PDB file of C-alpha atoms (C1' of nucleotides) in Angstrom:
ATOM      1  CA  UNK J   1      12.941 -17.341 -17.255  1.00  0.00           C
ATOM      2  CA  UNK J   2      15.595 -15.910 -15.095  1.00  0.00           C
ATOM      3  CA  UNK J   3      15.274 -14.609 -11.640  1.00  0.00           C
ATOM      4  CA  UNK J   4      15.865 -11.024 -10.862  1.00  0.00           C
ATOM      5  CA  UNK J   5      19.451 -10.462  -9.935  1.00  0.00           C
ATOM      6  CA  UNK J   6      19.923 -11.199  -6.297  1.00  0.00           C
ATOM      7  CA  UNK J   7      19.537  -7.684  -5.199  1.00  0.00           C
ATOM      8  CA  UNK J   8      22.952  -6.524  -6.024  1.00  0.00           C
ATOM      9  CA  UNK J   9      23.347  -3.204  -4.364  1.00  0.00           C
ATOM     10  CA  UNK J  10      24.333  -1.956  -7.746  1.00  0.00           C
ATOM     11  CA  UNK J  11      20.689  -1.540  -8.340  1.00  0.00           C
ATOM     12  CA  UNK J  12      20.620   0.971  -5.588  1.00  0.00           C
ATOM     13  CA  UNK J  13      21.768   4.491  -5.639  1.00  0.00           C
ATOM     14  CA  UNK J  14      24.379   5.875  -3.334  1.00  0.00           C
ATOM     15  CA  UNK J  15      21.735   7.314  -1.139  1.00  0.00           C
ATOM     16  CA  UNK J  16      20.118   3.964  -0.799  1.00  0.00           C
ATOM     17  CA  UNK J  17      23.390   2.420   0.194  1.00  0.00           C
ATOM     18  CA  UNK J  18      23.877   5.126   2.738  1.00  0.00           C
ATOM     19  CA  UNK J  19      20.541   4.199   4.154  1.00  0.00           C
ATOM     20  CA  UNK J  20      21.586   0.624   4.119  1.00  0.00           C
ATOM     21  CA  UNK J  21      24.508   1.529   6.306  1.00  0.00           C
ATOM     22  CA  UNK J  22      22.189   3.370   8.568  1.00  0.00           C
ATOM     23  CA  UNK J  23      20.161   0.292   9.282  1.00  0.00           C
ATOM     24  CA  UNK J  24      20.225  -0.639  12.878  1.00  0.00           C
ATOM     25  CA  UNK J  25      22.835  -3.219  13.700  1.00  0.00           C
ATOM     26  CA  UNK J  26      20.446  -5.947  14.691  1.00  0.00           C
ATOM     27  CA  UNK J  27      18.375  -5.528  11.634  1.00  0.00           C
ATOM     28  CA  UNK J  28      21.406  -5.452   9.476  1.00  0.00           C
ATOM     29  CA  UNK J  29      22.870  -8.599  10.934  1.00  0.00           C
ATOM     30  CA  UNK J  30      19.606 -10.380  10.964  1.00  0.00           C
ATOM     31  CA  UNK J  31      18.962  -9.894   7.343  1.00  0.00           C
ATOM     32  CA  UNK J  32      20.398 -11.529   4.386  1.00  0.00           C
ATOM     33  CA  UNK J  33      22.287  -9.501   1.912  1.00  0.00           C
ATOM     34  CA  UNK J  34      19.451  -9.321  -0.473  1.00  0.00           C
ATOM     35  CA  UNK J  35      16.920  -8.493   2.109  1.00  0.00           C
ATOM     36  CA  UNK J  36      18.951  -5.668   3.469  1.00  0.00           C
ATOM     37  CA  UNK J  37      19.573  -4.283   0.048  1.00  0.00           C
ATOM     38  CA  UNK J  38      15.921  -4.417  -0.596  1.00  0.00           C
ATOM     39  CA  UNK J  39      15.275  -2.674   2.649  1.00  0.00           C
ATOM     40  CA  UNK J  40      17.640   0.072   1.729  1.00  0.00           C
ATOM     41  CA  UNK J  41      15.936   0.522  -1.527  1.00  0.00           C
ATOM     42  CA  UNK J  42      12.537   0.481   0.016  1.00  0.00           C
ATOM     43  CA  UNK J  43      12.975   2.686   2.976  1.00  0.00           C
ATOM     44  CA  UNK J  44      12.861   5.834   1.110  1.00  0.00           C
ATOM     45  CA  UNK J  45      15.032   8.615   2.254  1.00  0.00           C
ATOM     46  CA  UNK J  46      15.055  10.814   5.237  1.00  0.00           C
ATOM     47  CA  UNK J  47      12.590  12.704   7.222  1.00  0.00           C
ATOM     48  CA  UNK J  48       9.280  12.652   5.604  1.00  0.00           C
ATOM     49  CA  UNK J  49       6.282  14.259   7.119  1.00  0.00           C
ATOM     50  CA  UNK J  50       4.867  12.297   9.969  1.00  0.00           C
ATOM     51  CA  UNK J  51       1.599  10.596   9.618  1.00  0.00           C
ATOM     52  CA  UNK J  52       0.100  12.955  12.064  1.00  0.00           C
ATOM     53  CA  UNK J  53       1.375  15.882  10.136  1.00  0.00           C
ATOM     54  CA  UNK J  54      -0.259  14.512   7.077  1.00  0.00           C
ATOM     55  CA  UNK J  55      -3.347  13.731   9.008  1.00  0.00           C
ATOM     56  CA  UNK J  56      -3.190  10.136   8.156  1.00  0.00           C
ATOM     57  CA  UNK J  57      -3.175   8.808  11.641  1.00  0.00           C
ATOM     58  CA  UNK J  58      -6.418  10.347  12.428  1.00  0.00           C
ATOM     59  CA  UNK J  59      -9.493   8.570  13.596  1.00  0.00           C
ATOM     60  CA  UNK J  60      -8.384   5.005  13.469  1.00  0.00           C
ATOM     61  CA  UNK J  61     -10.438   1.926  13.728  1.00  0.00           C
ATOM     62  CA  UNK J  62     -13.272   1.881  16.103  1.00  0.00           C
ATOM     63  CA  UNK J  63     -13.252   5.567  16.391  1.00  0.00           C
ATOM     64  CA  UNK J  64     -16.595   6.920  15.614  1.00  0.00           C
ATOM     65  CA  UNK J  65     -14.997   8.951  12.978  1.00  0.00           C
ATOM     66  CA  UNK J  66     -15.926  12.404  14.000  1.00  0.00           C
ATOM     67  CA  UNK J  67     -16.878  14.220  10.929  1.00  0.00           C
ATOM     68  CA  UNK J  68     -13.414  15.677  10.767  1.00  0.00           C
ATOM     69  CA  UNK J  69     -11.691  14.248   7.768  1.00  0.00           C
ATOM     70  CA  UNK J  70      -8.024  13.658   7.900  1.00  0.00           C
ATOM     71  CA  UNK J  71      -6.614  17.160   7.944  1.00  0.00           C
ATOM     72  CA  UNK J  72      -5.135  17.119   4.570  1.00  0.00           C
ATOM     73  CA  UNK J  73      -4.227  20.226   2.808  1.00  0.00           C
ATOM     74  CA  UNK J  74      -6.986  22.612   2.032  1.00  0.00           C
ATOM     75  CA  UNK J  75      -8.389  22.099  -1.376  1.00  0.00           C
ATOM     76  CA  UNK J  76      -7.478  18.473  -1.309  1.00  0.00           C
ATOM     77  CA  UNK J  77      -9.902  15.726  -1.898  1.00  0.00           C
ATOM     78  CA  UNK J  78     -10.641  15.780   1.787  1.00  0.00           C
ATOM     79  CA  UNK J  79     -12.208  19.104   1.247  1.00  0.00           C
ATOM     80  CA  UNK J  80     -14.708  17.425  -0.909  1.00  0.00           C
ATOM     81  CA  UNK J  81     -15.268  14.607   1.472  1.00  0.00           C
ATOM     82  CA  UNK J  82     -18.580  15.984   2.393  1.00  0.00           C
ATOM     83  CA  UNK J  83     -17.620  15.726   6.005  1.00  0.00           C
ATOM     84  CA  UNK J  84     -17.648  19.440   6.049  1.00  0.00           C
ATOM     85  CA  UNK J  85     -21.251  20.241   5.802  1.00  0.00           C
ATOM     86  CA  UNK J  86     -20.429  23.872   5.286  1.00  0.00           C
ATOM     87  CA  UNK J  87     -19.928  24.678   1.657  1.00  0.00           C
ATOM     88  CA  UNK J  88     -21.703  22.829  -1.059  1.00  0.00           C
ATOM     89  CA  UNK J  89     -20.232  19.481  -1.648  1.00  0.00           C
ATOM     90  CA  UNK J  90     -17.649  19.908  -4.307  1.00  0.00           C
ATOM     91  CA  UNK J  91     -17.202  16.230  -4.961  1.00  0.00           C
ATOM     92  CA  UNK J  92     -20.875  15.702  -5.169  1.00  0.00           C
ATOM     93  CA  UNK J  93     -21.152  18.378  -7.776  1.00  0.00           C
ATOM     94  CA  UNK J  94     -18.212  16.970  -9.624  1.00  0.00           C
ATOM     95  CA  UNK J  95     -19.767  13.605  -9.637  1.00  0.00           C
ATOM     96  CA  UNK J  96     -23.020  14.957 -10.952  1.00  0.00           C
ATOM     97  CA  UNK J  97     -21.172  16.757 -13.636  1.00  0.00           C
ATOM     98  CA  UNK J  98     -19.277  13.662 -14.557  1.00  0.00           C
ATOM     99  CA  UNK J  99     -22.368  11.570 -14.716  1.00  0.00           C
ATOM    100  CA  UNK J 100     -24.125  14.118 -16.766  1.00  0.00           C
ATOM    101  CA  UNK J 101     -27.776  14.994 -16.770  1.00  0.00           C
ATOM    102  CA  UNK J 102     -30.147  12.310 -15.789  1.00  0.00           C
ATOM    103  CA  UNK J 103     -27.428  10.082 -14.513  1.00  0.00           C
ATOM    104  CA  UNK J 104     -28.804   9.405 -11.118  1.00  0.00           C
ATOM    105  CA  UNK J 105     -26.773   6.487  -9.886  1.00  0.00           C
ATOM    106  CA  UNK J 106     -28.702   5.850  -6.752  1.00  0.00           C
ATOM    107  CA  UNK J 107     -31.967   5.052  -8.310  1.00  0.00           C
ATOM    108  CA  UNK J 108     -34.920   7.012  -7.135  1.00  0.00           C
ATOM    109  CA  UNK J 109     -33.412   8.191  -3.898  1.00  0.00           C
ATOM    110  CA  UNK J 110     -34.225  11.722  -3.068  1.00  0.00           C
ATOM    111  CA  UNK J 111     -31.213  13.960  -3.171  1.00  0.00           C
ATOM    112  CA  UNK J 112     -31.081  14.416   0.552  1.00  0.00           C
ATOM    113  CA  UNK J 113     -31.025  10.795   1.547  1.00  0.00           C
ATOM    114  CA  UNK J 114     -28.922  10.067  -1.456  1.00  0.00           C
ATOM    115  CA  UNK J 115     -26.436  12.520  -0.138  1.00  0.00           C
ATOM    116  CA  UNK J 116     -26.458  11.217   3.404  1.00  0.00           C
ATOM    117  CA  UNK J 117     -26.096   7.704   2.116  1.00  0.00           C
ATOM    118  CA  UNK J 118     -23.080   8.809   0.129  1.00  0.00           C
ATOM    119  CA  UNK J 119     -21.581  10.421   3.188  1.00  0.00           C
ATOM    120  CA  UNK J 120     -21.992   7.306   5.234  1.00  0.00           C
ATOM    121  CA  UNK J 121     -20.464   5.198   2.496  1.00  0.00           C
ATOM    122  CA  UNK J 122     -17.561   7.591   2.291  1.00  0.00           C
ATOM    123  CA  UNK J 123     -17.064   7.440   6.024  1.00  0.00           C
ATOM    124  CA  UNK J 124     -17.147   3.699   5.996  1.00  0.00           C
ATOM    125  CA  UNK J 125     -14.652   3.521   3.221  1.00  0.00           C
ATOM    126  CA  UNK J 126     -12.414   5.965   5.006  1.00  0.00           C
ATOM    127  CA  UNK J 127     -12.566   3.861   8.133  1.00  0.00           C
ATOM    128  CA  UNK J 128     -11.788   0.782   6.147  1.00  0.00           C
ATOM    129  CA  UNK J 129      -8.742   2.383   4.635  1.00  0.00           C
ATOM    130  CA  UNK J 130      -7.607   3.554   8.040  1.00  0.00           C
ATOM    131  CA  UNK J 131      -7.903   0.015   9.309  1.00  0.00           C
ATOM    132  CA  UNK J 132      -5.879  -1.150   6.389  1.00  0.00           C
ATOM    133  CA  UNK J 133      -3.244   1.450   7.123  1.00  0.00           C
ATOM    134  CA  UNK J 134      -3.172   0.453  10.764  1.00  0.00           C
ATOM    135  CA  UNK J 135      -2.552  -3.098   9.723  1.00  0.00           C
ATOM    136  CA  UNK J 136       0.249  -1.951   7.480  1.00  0.00           C
ATOM    137  CA  UNK J 137       1.729  -0.013  10.358  1.00  0.00           C
ATOM    138  CA  UNK J 138       1.624  -3.152  12.418  1.00  0.00           C
ATOM    139  CA  UNK J 139       3.413  -4.970   9.671  1.00  0.00           C
ATOM    140  CA  UNK J 140       6.066  -2.280   9.437  1.00  0.00           C
ATOM    141  CA  UNK J 141       6.597  -2.573  13.144  1.00  0.00           C
ATOM    142  CA  UNK J 142       7.657  -6.179  12.900  1.00  0.00           C
ATOM    143  CA  UNK J 143       9.715  -5.968   9.761  1.00  0.00           C
ATOM    144  CA  UNK J 144      13.328  -5.363  10.575  1.00  0.00           C
ATOM    145  CA  UNK J 145      14.351  -2.610   8.301  1.00  0.00           C
ATOM    146  CA  UNK J 146      15.281   0.535  10.159  1.00  0.00           C
ATOM    147  CA  UNK J 147      12.916   2.008  12.601  1.00  0.00           C
ATOM    148  CA  UNK J 148      15.033   4.989  13.292  1.00  0.00           C
ATOM    149  CA  UNK J 149      13.419   8.353  12.848  1.00  0.00           C
ATOM    150  CA  UNK J 150      16.064   9.265  10.356  1.00  0.00           C
ATOM    151  CA  UNK J 151      14.738   6.710   7.948  1.00  0.00           C
ATOM    152  CA  UNK J 152      11.536   7.294   6.204  1.00  0.00           C
ATOM    153  CA  UNK J 153       8.582   5.100   6.663  1.00  0.00           C
ATOM    154  CA  UNK J 154       8.252   2.253   4.242  1.00  0.00           C
ATOM    155  CA  UNK J 155       5.760   2.776   1.515  1.00  0.00           C
ATOM    156  CA  UNK J 156       2.855   0.408   1.327  1.00  0.00           C
ATOM    157  CA  UNK J 157       4.175  -1.567  -1.562  1.00  0.00           C
ATOM    158  CA  UNK J 158       7.608  -1.658   0.020  1.00  0.00           C
ATOM    159  CA  UNK J 159       6.155  -2.934   3.239  1.00  0.00           C
ATOM    160  CA  UNK J 160       4.397  -5.743   1.496  1.00  0.00           C
ATOM    161  CA  UNK J 161       7.364  -6.722  -0.610  1.00  0.00           C
ATOM    162  CA  UNK J 162       9.732  -6.664   2.321  1.00  0.00           C
ATOM    163  CA  UNK J 163       7.327  -8.637   4.434  1.00  0.00           C
ATOM    164  CA  UNK J 164       7.093 -11.275   1.802  1.00  0.00           C
ATOM    165  CA  UNK J 165      10.835 -11.502   1.460  1.00  0.00           C
ATOM    166  CA  UNK J 166      11.284 -11.547   5.184  1.00  0.00           C
ATOM    167  CA  UNK J 167       8.883 -14.437   5.526  1.00  0.00           C
ATOM    168  CA  UNK J 168      10.703 -16.332   2.823  1.00  0.00           C
ATOM    169  CA  UNK J 169      13.980 -15.647   4.505  1.00  0.00           C
ATOM    170  CA  UNK J 170      12.712 -16.854   7.847  1.00  0.00           C
ATOM    171  CA  UNK J 171      11.373 -19.994   6.292  1.00  0.00           C
ATOM    172  CA  UNK J 172      14.716 -20.610   4.700  1.00  0.00           C
ATOM    173  CA  UNK J 173      16.524 -20.061   7.964  1.00  0.00           C
ATOM    174  CA  UNK J 174      14.181 -22.418   9.706  1.00  0.00           C
ATOM    175  CA  UNK J 175      14.864 -25.009   7.105  1.00  0.00           C
ATOM    176  CA  UNK J 176      18.574 -24.599   7.603  1.00  0.00           C
ATOM    177  CA  UNK J 177      18.138 -25.006  11.314  1.00  0.00           C
ATOM    178  CA  UNK J 178      16.219 -28.182  10.845  1.00  0.00           C
ATOM    179  CA  UNK J 179      18.908 -29.568   8.640  1.00  0.00           C
ATOM    180  CA  UNK J 180      21.519 -28.612  11.129  1.00  0.00           C
ATOM    181  CA  UNK J 181      19.677 -30.303  13.956  1.00  0.00           C
ATOM    182  CA  UNK J 182      19.191 -33.399  11.883  1.00  0.00           C
ATOM    183  CA  UNK J 183      22.849 -33.407  11.046  1.00  0.00           C
ATOM    184  CA  UNK J 184      23.921 -33.065  14.628  1.00  0.00           C
ATOM    185  CA  UNK J 185      21.584 -35.816  15.678  1.00  0.00           C
ATOM    186  CA  UNK J 186      23.045 -38.151  13.129  1.00  0.00           C
ATOM    187  CA  UNK J 187      26.539 -37.650  14.409  1.00  0.00           C
ATOM    188  CA  UNK J 188      29.553 -36.087  12.841  1.00  0.00           C
ATOM    189  CA  UNK J 189      30.513 -39.150  10.881  1.00  0.00           C
ATOM    190  CA  UNK J 190      28.389 -38.217   7.956  1.00  0.00           C
ATOM    191  CA  UNK J 191      29.670 -36.093   5.227  1.00  0.00           C
ATOM    192  CA  UNK J 192      26.971 -33.551   4.770  1.00  0.00           C
ATOM    193  CA  UNK J 193      23.575 -33.242   6.293  1.00  0.00           C
ATOM    194  CA  UNK J 194      21.851 -33.150   2.983  1.00  0.00           C
ATOM    195  CA  UNK J 195      23.680 -34.327  -0.027  1.00  0.00           C
ATOM    196  CA  UNK J 196      22.008 -32.031  -2.448  1.00  0.00           C
ATOM    197  CA  UNK J 197      22.098 -29.066  -0.152  1.00  0.00           C
ATOM    198  CA  UNK J 198      25.312 -28.635   1.746  1.00  0.00           C
ATOM    199  CA  UNK J 199      24.893 -26.956   5.036  1.00  0.00           C
ATOM    200  CA  UNK J 200      25.744 -23.360   4.688  1.00  0.00           C
ATOM    201  CA  UNK J 201      23.850 -21.798   7.492  1.00  0.00           C
ATOM    202  CA  UNK J 202      24.447 -18.210   6.680  1.00  0.00           C
ATOM    203  CA  UNK J 203      25.842 -18.323   3.250  1.00  0.00           C
ATOM    204  CA  UNK J 204      23.973 -16.120   0.952  1.00  0.00           C
ATOM    205  CA  UNK J 205      23.137 -18.892  -1.401  1.00  0.00           C
ATOM    206  CA  UNK J 206      21.379 -20.755   1.304  1.00  0.00           C
ATOM    207  CA  UNK J 207      19.700 -17.938   3.082  1.00  0.00           C
ATOM    208  CA  UNK J 208      18.842 -15.775   0.220  1.00  0.00           C
ATOM    209  CA  UNK J 209      15.195 -16.341  -0.344  1.00  0.00           C
ATOM    210  CA  UNK J 210      14.754 -14.871  -3.745  1.00  0.00           C
ATOM    211  CA  UNK J 211      16.663 -17.185  -5.970  1.00  0.00           C
ATOM    212  CA  UNK J 212      13.993 -19.814  -5.773  1.00  0.00           C
ATOM    213  CA  UNK J 213      11.508 -17.775  -7.640  1.00  0.00           C
ATOM    214  CA  UNK J 214      12.801 -18.000 -11.116  1.00  0.00           C
ATOM    215  CA  UNK J 215      10.816 -15.543 -13.027  1.00  0.00           C
ATOM    216  CA  UNK J 216      11.318 -12.671 -15.325  1.00  0.00           C
ATOM    217  CA  UNK J 217      13.334  -9.829 -14.002  1.00  0.00           C
ATOM    218  CA  UNK J 218      11.202  -6.895 -13.263  1.00  0.00           C
ATOM    219  CA  UNK J 219      11.914  -4.131 -15.715  1.00  0.00           C
ATOM    220  CA  UNK J 220      11.063  -1.553 -13.178  1.00  0.00           C
ATOM    221  CA  UNK J 221      11.835  -0.830  -9.604  1.00  0.00           C
ATOM    222  CA  UNK J 222      10.719  -4.171  -8.347  1.00  0.00           C
ATOM    223  CA  UNK J 223      14.077  -5.587  -9.345  1.00  0.00           C
ATOM    224  CA  UNK J 224      15.830  -2.902  -7.430  1.00  0.00           C
ATOM    225  CA  UNK J 225      13.616  -3.451  -4.488  1.00  0.00           C
ATOM    226  CA  UNK J 226      13.727  -7.110  -3.874  1.00  0.00           C
ATOM    227  CA  UNK J 227      15.212  -8.824  -6.804  1.00  0.00           C
ATOM    228  CA  UNK J 228      12.166 -10.956  -7.121  1.00  0.00           C
ATOM    229  CA  UNK J 229       9.200 -10.502  -9.317  1.00  0.00           C
ATOM    230  CA  UNK J 230       6.223  -9.808  -7.258  1.00  0.00           C
ATOM    231  CA  UNK J 231       2.588 -10.378  -7.720  1.00  0.00           C
ATOM    232  CA  UNK J 232       2.188  -6.964  -6.203  1.00  0.00           C
ATOM    233  CA  UNK J 233       4.250  -5.374  -8.869  1.00  0.00           C
ATOM    234  CA  UNK J 234       2.293  -4.670 -11.959  1.00  0.00           C
ATOM    235  CA  UNK J 235       5.454  -4.563 -13.996  1.00  0.00           C
ATOM    236  CA  UNK J 236       6.245  -8.094 -12.997  1.00  0.00           C
ATOM    237  CA  UNK J 237       2.950  -9.189 -14.374  1.00  0.00           C
ATOM    238  CA  UNK J 238       2.815  -7.108 -17.433  1.00  0.00           C
ATOM    239  CA  UNK J 239       4.075  -9.582 -19.962  1.00  0.00           C
ATOM    240  CA  UNK J 240       6.038 -12.766 -20.153  1.00  0.00           C
TER     241      UNK J 240
ATOM    242  C1'  DT Y   1       9.336  20.376 -12.266  1.00  0.00           C
ATOM    243  C1'  DA Y   2       8.487  15.450 -12.665  1.00  0.00           C
ATOM    244  C1'  DG Y   3       7.586  11.474 -10.323  1.00  0.00           C
ATOM    245  C1'  DG Y   4       6.371   8.815  -6.233  1.00  0.00           C
ATOM    246  C1'  DC Y   5       3.293   8.209  -2.570  1.00  0.00           C
ATOM    247  C1'  DC Y   6      -0.774   8.958  -0.355  1.00  0.00           C
ATOM    248  C1'  DA Y   7      -5.797  10.031   1.201  1.00  0.00           C
ATOM    249  C1'  DT Y   8     -10.153  10.505  -0.293  1.00  0.00           C
ATOM    250  C1'  DC Y   9     -14.228  10.138  -3.160  1.00  0.00           C
ATOM    251  C1'  DT Y  10     -16.870   7.396  -6.091  1.00  0.00           C
ATOM    252  C1'  DG Y  11     -19.308   3.781  -8.669  1.00  0.00           C
ATOM    253  C1'  DG Y  12     -19.460  -1.032  -9.433  1.00  0.00           C
ATOM    254  C1'  DT Y  13     -19.703  -5.763  -7.821  1.00  0.00           C
ATOM    255  C1'  DC Y  14     -20.298  -9.377  -4.636  1.00  0.00           C
ATOM    256  C1'  DC Y  15     -21.860 -11.196  -0.327  1.00  0.00           C
ATOM    257  C1'  DT Y  16     -24.860 -11.661   3.760  1.00  0.00           C
TER     258       DT Y  16
ATOM    259  C1'  DA B   1     -30.892  -3.385   1.515  1.00  0.00           C
ATOM    260  C1'  DG B   2     -26.702  -2.641   3.464  1.00  0.00           C
ATOM    261  C1'  DG B   3     -21.900  -3.545   4.038  1.00  0.00           C
ATOM    262  C1'  DA B   4     -17.317  -4.980   2.345  1.00  0.00           C
ATOM    263  C1'  DC B   5     -14.162  -4.839  -1.175  1.00  0.00           C
ATOM    264  C1'  DC B   6     -12.097  -3.063  -5.245  1.00  0.00           C
ATOM    265  C1'  DA B   7     -10.254  -0.061  -8.764  1.00  0.00           C
ATOM    266  C1'  DG B   8     -10.195   4.405 -11.135  1.00  0.00           C
ATOM    267  C1'  DA B   9      -9.876   9.318 -10.658  1.00  0.00           C
ATOM    268  C1'  DT B  10      -8.299  13.351  -8.448  1.00  0.00           C
ATOM    269  C1'  DG B  11      -5.385  16.372  -6.147  1.00  0.00           C
ATOM    270  C1'  DG B  12      -1.915  17.484  -2.400  1.00  0.00           C
ATOM    271  C1'  DC B  13       2.709  16.853  -0.386  1.00  0.00           C
ATOM    272  C1'  DC B  14       7.460  15.775  -0.745  1.00  0.00           C
ATOM    273  C1'  DT B  15      11.924  14.711  -2.779  1.00  0.00           C
ATOM    274  C1'  DA B  16      15.413  14.380  -6.345  1.00  0.00           C
TER     275       DA B  16
END
DNA sequence: TAGGCCATCTGGTCCT
DNA sequence: AGGACCAGATGGCCTA
């Protein structure tokens, strides 16, 4: 079992490195080498459509969810959301087709209430996903990667992976601080604060949070992302 | 054009 | 019974 390589930028393309350079100074300085590299790999590219443009920001939590589905492109799944009472529900028909004749999933419900029940379930699910996305936005807001408009929003998986790594990094830094304080309190006469772990406050070896997790290198992008196998990455869990 | 990412719909399962 | 959660399917948008 060997850990993923500590996020050598070699795993990143030139574009990713360019993005790395474009990270805001604070974020760049605050992050360990590996974390930054991961950030560069995760913050994908330049100007992507805004959430609003993609209709993703729409109703939000608590909103009563006006029956206006996120304005996705016409013909998209949203069209079939049933929120538009106008044309016959495409998704509903699809579903019936899929289920085949006699495949009434909702028991003996009459079609009309069955349909309205489905709509309310859909709306609830949509709201739930919006809440989830809001939470992810909140997470993105506190992860130091690059919040500049020239850098694309982190994907969901990237957000989660970076957040995890960031937490690990912070924990490591905190640990270093504690050791430093303990060392200073003991007086300078002692050799090293912790025999087994020499104080190297900002050395990569000490700060880099990924080396601890010795696991298989991810065959896919996870390695390029964070250098650490992730429970969120299916490739990391595929096989030993 | 392929691949990545995403929103939405949907049916199933579990919980209250 | 109804709601929350989950995962699969589908299709659109965007970038390399």
